[in-house]
């Protein structure tokens, strides 16, 4: 059974360590270690997570078998729920934790009266793209976001209608 435990400012260091480990393992091969390290510092450091929380991001630990298996982050933006982070430790993958996480976010989206969720996903992250498509997300467009230091995030923006979660 998947459980979701709210994370707050006191958990920012734990979130950062968890994100760094998962992101390093998954994205070094896609982005290269140098760009990935830059992005971890920019978006997953303790200070970055605290700033995001101050700006309304909501974080939850994803737990399975009494252990922390990953975390999710989302917040309302532009009349839709934006999924900022969905990270599952590789030791817990293929156990429906990611789909349970999408369902959890979907229910939160409905509770707040919104009918769509959206996200950015790296265009070369084929496994995640396939997962999101299976969950009902559709590619809206691609974009290249300059994140500084000569790096770009080359993403698809994907969206799903909430429907019934």
XYZ file of C-alpha atoms in Angstrom:
165
model
C 0.000 0.000 0.000
C 1.262 3.463 -0.913
C 1.156 6.160 1.743
C 1.712 9.886 1.323
C 3.269 11.840 4.184
C 3.327 15.614 3.956
C 6.743 17.216 3.869
C 7.420 20.670 5.270
C 10.319 23.011 5.904
C 11.729 20.676 8.564
C 11.972 17.913 5.922
C 13.745 19.976 3.244
C 17.165 18.429 3.930
C 15.691 14.910 3.738
C 13.868 15.787 0.493
C 17.045 17.222 -0.994
C 19.119 14.151 -0.151
C 16.450 11.851 -1.548
C 16.068 13.909 -4.741
C 19.816 14.100 -5.266
C 20.231 10.341 -5.021
C 17.301 9.533 -7.318
C 18.088 12.249 -9.859
C 21.805 11.339 -10.031
C 20.991 7.693 -10.670
C 18.335 8.411 -13.287
C 19.428 11.562 -15.118
C 23.233 11.374 -15.278
C 22.906 9.060 -18.263
C 20.369 11.363 -19.958
C 21.845 14.801 -19.223
C 25.442 14.065 -18.283
C 26.778 14.394 -14.763
C 27.869 18.030 -15.059
C 24.490 19.400 -16.180
C 22.669 17.105 -13.781
C 24.753 18.313 -10.819
C 24.012 21.914 -11.817
C 20.277 21.176 -11.993
C 20.281 19.335 -8.654
C 21.842 22.359 -6.981
C 19.456 24.756 -8.741
C 16.204 22.823 -8.223
C 16.703 20.115 -5.568
C 19.055 21.690 -3.020
C 17.683 22.294 0.454
C 17.581 26.062 -0.142
C 15.807 25.615 -3.517
C 13.187 23.331 -1.938
C 12.615 25.765 0.930
C 12.113 28.594 -1.571
C 9.689 26.448 -3.561
C 7.710 25.635 -0.405
C 7.547 29.353 0.425
C 6.091 29.864 -3.067
C 3.298 27.314 -2.582
C 4.811 24.031 -3.754
C 3.403 21.046 -1.849
C 5.640 18.111 -1.140
C 4.764 14.613 0.020
C 6.958 11.646 0.759
C 5.855 8.494 -1.051
C 6.080 5.531 1.317
C 5.805 1.784 0.782
C 6.308 -1.020 3.283
C 7.033 1.566 5.972
C 9.964 2.996 3.992
C 10.436 6.236 2.119
C 10.364 5.323 -1.560
C 10.384 8.775 -3.159
C 8.477 12.030 -3.196
C 6.165 14.213 -5.217
C 5.811 17.965 -5.570
C 2.959 19.916 -7.134
C 1.101 23.213 -6.959
C -1.701 25.128 -8.720
C -0.483 27.177 -11.690
C -2.391 28.770 -14.540
C -5.706 27.193 -13.462
C -4.237 23.676 -13.569
C -2.217 21.521 -11.185
C 1.453 21.560 -12.128
C 3.390 18.418 -11.239
C 6.880 19.639 -10.509
C 8.463 16.463 -9.176
C 7.701 12.764 -9.150
C 10.734 10.801 -7.988
C 10.672 7.124 -7.045
C 13.811 5.350 -5.859
C 14.797 2.635 -8.343
C 14.511 -0.047 -5.634
C 10.775 0.719 -5.434
C 9.963 1.087 -9.117
C 7.515 -1.217 -10.893
C 5.322 -1.365 -7.779
C 2.674 1.150 -8.912
C 4.004 3.906 -6.657
C 4.245 6.365 -9.552
C 0.697 5.627 -10.732
C -0.547 5.855 -7.126
C 1.223 9.233 -6.935
C -0.513 10.486 -10.085
C -3.845 9.297 -8.644
C -3.110 11.154 -5.392
C -2.307 14.374 -7.272
C -5.399 13.864 -9.425
C -7.623 13.708 -6.342
C -5.980 16.857 -4.950
C -6.593 18.560 -8.294
C -10.280 17.621 -8.204
C -10.661 18.819 -4.608
C -9.407 22.221 -5.681
C -11.858 22.442 -8.564
C -9.320 22.106 -11.360
C -9.839 19.750 -14.279
C -6.297 19.350 -15.648
C -2.802 18.426 -14.502
C 0.356 19.154 -16.444
C 4.097 18.676 -16.248
C 7.407 18.988 -18.027
C 9.373 15.877 -18.927
C 12.768 15.662 -20.589
C 12.335 14.775 -24.270
C 14.946 12.021 -23.966
C 13.397 10.405 -20.874
C 11.577 7.749 -22.888
C 10.513 5.579 -19.951
C 8.855 8.469 -18.124
C 7.180 9.718 -21.305
C 5.714 6.248 -21.902
C 4.500 6.122 -18.280
C 2.810 9.521 -18.503
C 1.133 8.583 -21.779
C -0.159 5.397 -20.128
C -1.565 7.597 -17.352
C -3.486 9.659 -19.911
C -1.096 12.559 -20.448
C -0.764 13.967 -23.957
C 2.116 15.976 -25.378
C 1.065 19.574 -25.900
C 4.344 20.980 -27.226
C 8.098 20.908 -26.754
C 10.108 23.711 -25.217
C 13.719 24.559 -24.499
C 14.192 26.445 -21.236
C 17.464 28.242 -20.598
C 18.387 27.450 -16.998
C 21.696 29.290 -16.996
C 25.336 28.251 -17.174
C 24.865 27.352 -20.851
C 22.325 24.600 -20.052
C 18.835 24.065 -21.387
C 15.979 21.866 -20.274
C 14.688 20.222 -23.452
C 11.196 19.152 -22.453
C 7.789 18.121 -23.576
C 4.903 19.777 -21.797
C 2.282 17.113 -21.182
C -1.253 17.466 -19.861
C -4.021 15.175 -18.636
C -7.654 15.861 -17.948
C -8.588 14.845 -14.457
C -11.785 12.940 -15.193
C -12.366 10.419 -12.434
C -9.410 9.515 -10.259
